[in-house]
XYZ file of C-alpha atoms in Angstrom:
323
model
C 163.844 160.841 92.998
C 159.978 160.855 92.249
C 161.078 158.559 89.330
C 162.616 156.105 91.521
C 159.726 156.142 93.996
C 157.245 155.731 90.564
C 159.503 152.747 89.666
C 159.380 151.038 92.871
C 155.723 151.419 93.003
C 154.878 149.977 90.054
C 157.526 147.131 90.858
C 155.746 146.212 94.109
C 152.384 146.285 92.164
C 153.663 144.046 89.630
C 154.682 141.681 92.277
C 151.534 141.782 94.122
C 149.927 141.138 90.763
C 151.884 138.222 89.996
C 151.255 136.455 93.383
C 147.686 137.033 93.209
C 147.079 134.253 91.379
C 149.352 131.665 93.613
C 147.463 132.892 96.655
C 144.197 132.716 95.140
C 145.181 129.048 94.123
C 146.839 128.165 97.339
C 143.569 128.680 99.521
C 141.095 127.213 96.329
C 138.118 126.348 96.849
C 136.996 129.119 98.820
C 133.619 129.495 97.427
C 130.774 126.935 95.621
C 132.201 125.214 92.377
C 129.631 125.026 89.735
C 129.756 121.579 87.746
C 128.232 121.783 84.109
C 126.710 118.767 82.840
C 126.191 119.148 78.776
C 122.729 116.409 79.128
C 119.418 116.878 80.873
C 118.952 115.077 84.286
C 118.368 111.898 84.545
C 121.237 111.086 81.589
C 123.933 108.628 82.433
C 126.369 111.217 82.766
C 123.926 113.213 84.759
C 123.881 110.729 87.367
C 127.521 109.800 87.380
C 128.142 113.579 87.803
C 126.233 113.811 90.789
C 127.673 111.647 92.537
C 131.347 112.628 91.772
C 129.908 115.867 93.183
C 128.597 114.735 96.016
C 132.219 113.209 96.901
C 134.261 115.969 95.911
C 132.129 118.644 97.856
C 133.560 116.160 100.934
C 136.994 116.207 99.878
C 137.076 119.870 99.186
C 134.880 121.396 102.034
C 132.888 123.179 99.202
C 129.085 122.831 97.581
C 129.315 121.207 94.172
C 126.318 122.853 92.034
C 125.602 120.757 88.920
C 123.980 122.445 86.589
C 122.773 121.249 83.538
C 122.969 122.613 80.077
C 121.848 120.285 77.303
C 121.518 120.473 73.597
C 123.279 120.360 70.377
C 125.462 117.390 70.773
C 126.886 118.841 74.487
C 128.499 121.732 72.435
C 126.054 124.554 74.483
C 127.572 123.122 77.618
C 131.256 123.251 76.312
C 131.090 126.564 74.715
C 129.976 128.101 77.846
C 132.924 126.427 80.175
C 135.196 127.492 77.559
C 134.305 131.032 77.696
C 134.257 130.807 81.936
C 137.138 132.502 84.036
C 139.797 129.724 84.296
C 139.400 130.142 88.207
C 138.363 126.427 88.898
C 134.815 127.793 89.677
C 133.569 126.762 86.739
C 134.261 123.092 86.049
C 132.869 120.354 83.071
C 131.950 116.812 83.175
C 131.532 115.564 79.820
C 132.034 112.536 77.457
C 133.570 112.133 73.563
C 130.520 113.791 72.600
C 131.304 117.416 73.225
C 135.322 116.683 72.702
C 135.644 113.595 70.492
C 132.366 113.408 67.815
C 130.637 116.862 67.820
C 133.583 118.716 66.155
C 133.392 115.763 63.200
C 129.265 115.833 63.421
C 128.905 119.430 63.247
C 130.325 122.318 60.606
C 130.433 125.274 63.098
C 131.267 124.011 66.920
C 132.546 127.435 69.090
C 135.502 126.077 70.364
C 138.565 124.161 70.107
C 138.146 120.693 72.250
C 141.775 120.640 73.061
C 143.094 124.466 72.890
C 139.874 125.862 74.714
C 139.825 123.498 77.704
C 142.189 122.358 80.787
C 142.266 118.406 81.005
C 141.882 117.706 84.735
C 141.187 113.678 84.813
C 139.281 110.816 83.215
C 136.508 109.477 85.198
C 135.606 106.599 83.689
C 134.003 105.182 80.816
C 130.081 104.643 80.053
C 129.511 101.523 78.286
C 126.813 101.307 75.976
C 124.391 98.839 75.135
C 121.867 98.120 72.218
C 117.751 97.765 73.601
C 114.839 97.545 71.794
C 111.173 97.736 72.637
C 110.284 94.098 74.028
C 107.158 93.893 72.065
C 109.359 94.043 68.876
C 110.063 90.485 67.783
C 114.039 90.203 67.796
C 115.308 88.256 70.281
C 119.116 88.914 69.264
C 121.342 91.522 66.862
C 121.364 88.964 63.980
C 116.935 88.578 63.753
C 116.826 92.802 64.092
C 119.547 93.021 60.968
C 117.618 90.522 58.958
C 114.253 92.449 59.824
C 116.214 95.417 58.475
C 117.019 93.535 55.267
C 113.480 92.731 54.488
C 112.229 95.979 55.634
C 114.627 98.588 53.886
C 113.863 102.287 55.798
C 111.200 101.405 57.873
C 113.108 100.293 61.116
C 113.779 102.997 63.765
C 116.466 103.815 65.578
C 116.698 106.623 68.720
C 120.026 108.977 69.792
C 120.744 111.211 72.668
C 124.414 111.979 72.094
C 126.826 111.388 69.571
C 127.769 107.703 70.899
C 124.054 106.796 69.953
C 124.327 108.308 66.550
C 127.745 106.952 65.553
C 126.580 103.494 66.695
C 123.525 103.390 64.697
C 124.930 104.673 61.723
C 128.037 102.447 62.303
C 125.486 99.274 62.744
C 124.010 100.568 59.564
C 127.280 100.572 57.778
C 128.871 97.157 59.053
C 125.486 95.328 58.631
C 124.675 96.827 55.391
C 121.079 97.858 56.567
C 118.631 100.905 55.841
C 117.755 102.254 59.078
C 115.562 105.424 59.988
C 117.854 108.068 62.552
C 115.617 109.591 65.165
C 117.288 112.363 66.879
C 116.359 113.485 70.246
C 117.995 116.181 72.872
C 119.153 113.658 75.399
C 119.032 109.872 76.233
C 116.227 110.160 78.627
C 113.572 111.202 76.209
C 114.778 108.968 73.573
C 114.421 105.874 75.921
C 110.888 107.095 76.847
C 109.796 106.575 73.066
C 111.625 103.490 72.656
C 109.759 102.114 76.004
C 106.731 103.381 74.506
C 107.162 102.148 71.014
C 107.579 105.157 69.275
C 111.080 104.010 68.156
C 112.213 100.437 67.425
C 115.773 100.524 69.090
C 118.668 102.582 70.524
C 121.757 102.563 71.552
C 122.346 103.865 75.267
C 124.972 104.250 78.046
C 124.416 101.621 80.404
C 123.917 104.052 83.737
C 120.543 104.992 81.522
C 119.157 102.010 80.220
C 120.030 99.111 82.649
C 117.019 100.168 85.291
C 114.529 99.904 82.093
C 116.319 96.358 81.031
C 115.988 95.204 84.896
C 112.125 96.250 84.942
C 111.541 94.150 81.960
C 110.596 97.727 79.965
C 113.252 96.904 77.485
C 115.159 94.376 75.867
C 119.089 94.499 75.921
C 120.684 92.764 72.684
C 124.381 93.710 72.952
C 126.923 95.570 74.319
C 129.057 98.104 72.106
C 131.777 97.127 72.781
C 134.622 94.571 71.112
C 134.476 92.857 74.307
C 131.685 91.849 76.756
C 131.587 94.145 79.858
C 132.018 92.960 83.187
C 129.222 95.149 84.458
C 126.904 93.085 81.821
C 128.680 89.853 81.302
C 126.080 88.084 80.259
C 125.291 90.596 76.911
C 127.181 89.327 73.863
C 129.578 92.211 72.121
C 128.527 93.203 68.960
C 131.079 91.240 67.122
C 129.710 88.012 68.644
C 126.132 89.268 67.515
C 127.601 88.795 64.130
C 128.746 92.462 63.499
C 132.286 92.555 62.738
C 134.250 95.275 63.451
C 132.362 97.161 65.929
C 133.825 98.513 68.992
C 132.556 101.986 70.644
C 133.133 103.363 74.206
C 131.937 106.411 75.629
C 134.670 108.112 77.976
C 134.143 110.449 80.672
C 136.065 113.133 82.085
C 136.863 116.392 83.857
C 137.466 119.811 82.025
C 138.164 123.410 83.016
C 138.306 126.195 80.703
C 142.091 127.065 79.010
C 144.451 128.677 81.635
C 143.498 126.798 84.694
C 146.268 127.237 87.235
C 148.643 124.086 87.894
C 147.895 124.473 91.699
C 144.383 123.989 91.068
C 144.585 121.184 88.239
C 146.557 119.382 90.924
C 144.304 119.621 93.601
C 141.086 118.588 91.525
C 143.371 115.965 90.056
C 143.944 114.788 93.374
C 140.601 114.821 94.787
C 139.012 112.935 91.692
C 141.426 110.146 91.907
C 140.557 109.647 95.426
C 137.119 109.596 94.655
C 137.357 106.421 92.297
C 140.024 105.076 94.672
C 136.783 104.759 97.362
C 135.413 100.913 96.524
C 132.333 101.753 98.256
C 131.879 104.613 95.352
C 133.262 102.180 92.349
C 130.712 99.737 93.547
C 128.144 102.252 93.420
C 129.236 103.850 90.236
C 129.418 99.894 88.991
C 125.594 99.631 89.807
C 124.877 102.680 87.658
C 126.416 100.828 84.696
C 129.814 102.954 85.054
C 133.151 101.979 85.050
C 135.291 104.304 87.365
C 138.834 105.078 87.147
C 141.217 108.132 86.381
C 144.472 109.397 85.381
C 146.945 112.103 85.394
C 146.054 115.388 83.805
C 148.974 114.807 81.056
C 147.772 111.503 80.253
C 144.121 112.437 80.142
C 145.057 115.443 77.756
C 146.887 112.940 75.593
C 143.815 110.643 75.257
C 141.928 113.612 74.473
C 144.046 114.549 71.595
C 143.988 110.433 70.371
C 139.962 110.349 70.744
C 139.363 113.038 68.929
C 141.277 111.735 65.757
C 139.812 108.013 66.428
C 136.131 109.578 66.421
C 137.035 111.486 62.899
C 138.001 108.009 61.371
C 134.610 106.595 63.032
C 131.949 109.153 61.596
C 133.935 109.393 58.137
C 133.635 105.395 58.150
C 130.052 105.565 59.058
C 129.722 107.978 56.315
C 127.954 110.212 58.558
C 127.889 113.964 56.847
C 128.521 116.974 58.893
C 125.439 118.942 59.671
């Protein structure tokens, strides 16, 4: 009889434990959510993440706290999220930097971009543009390339993320020029030095670079994609500018740690899709140079896997060695 009671108690206890995550997911969220950004305040991902955070807060009925953890090609933030409790209260808004490029750019990345995260939804794309200091003589990419060929190793380019690193190296490879890379911890710092004339040019996301172009502090020469961007239709593609086989884009998306409950993933995915469906939000994001759209978690997971392989090829083709 005593044994039976112990067994019954154990079964009840086990059932309660199994029901706990489901009950927790059902009332999610019931406290503030932290949204980790892997780049500094003022970067494109930060600006976009804060808009999404405001909208998600209104939809979910909880405060979204944006926390910046920049550095090391976004791997500091990614490792932090990968180690977080998978309860939906630590989320990650990131780009191809942490999930597509860093594993190929760095020898020791402290996480697996596929196994250590739960894909939630795409957020959209951050198109990149090539910008130069307006005091430099180049009015187009062809003039920059010609000058670089006359002065090997003397023209400098800044980078604040992996897209900037790979774009500069790809330009050097495709155009057969020798240019000097100057890495920065984040895009805002790099842009500051291009504006100040300490560095000659930079590939930057539209969200960060467009205000400087509009104010005349920088001159934009081209977009980094194979086709022109609807956001800046007057800018030529790199192919139109004379650099063939050049197509780089920065994607944006939302993750949780591995093991996020399906109910939480579904609720967050629905909320993100609701955000990008708002015309006024899409217009506001487009004003920042961000092309907003979303996806299912399954489609996003497949995309992340494909992008990891694609960026591995881009980095190998550009001749970039792991650091």
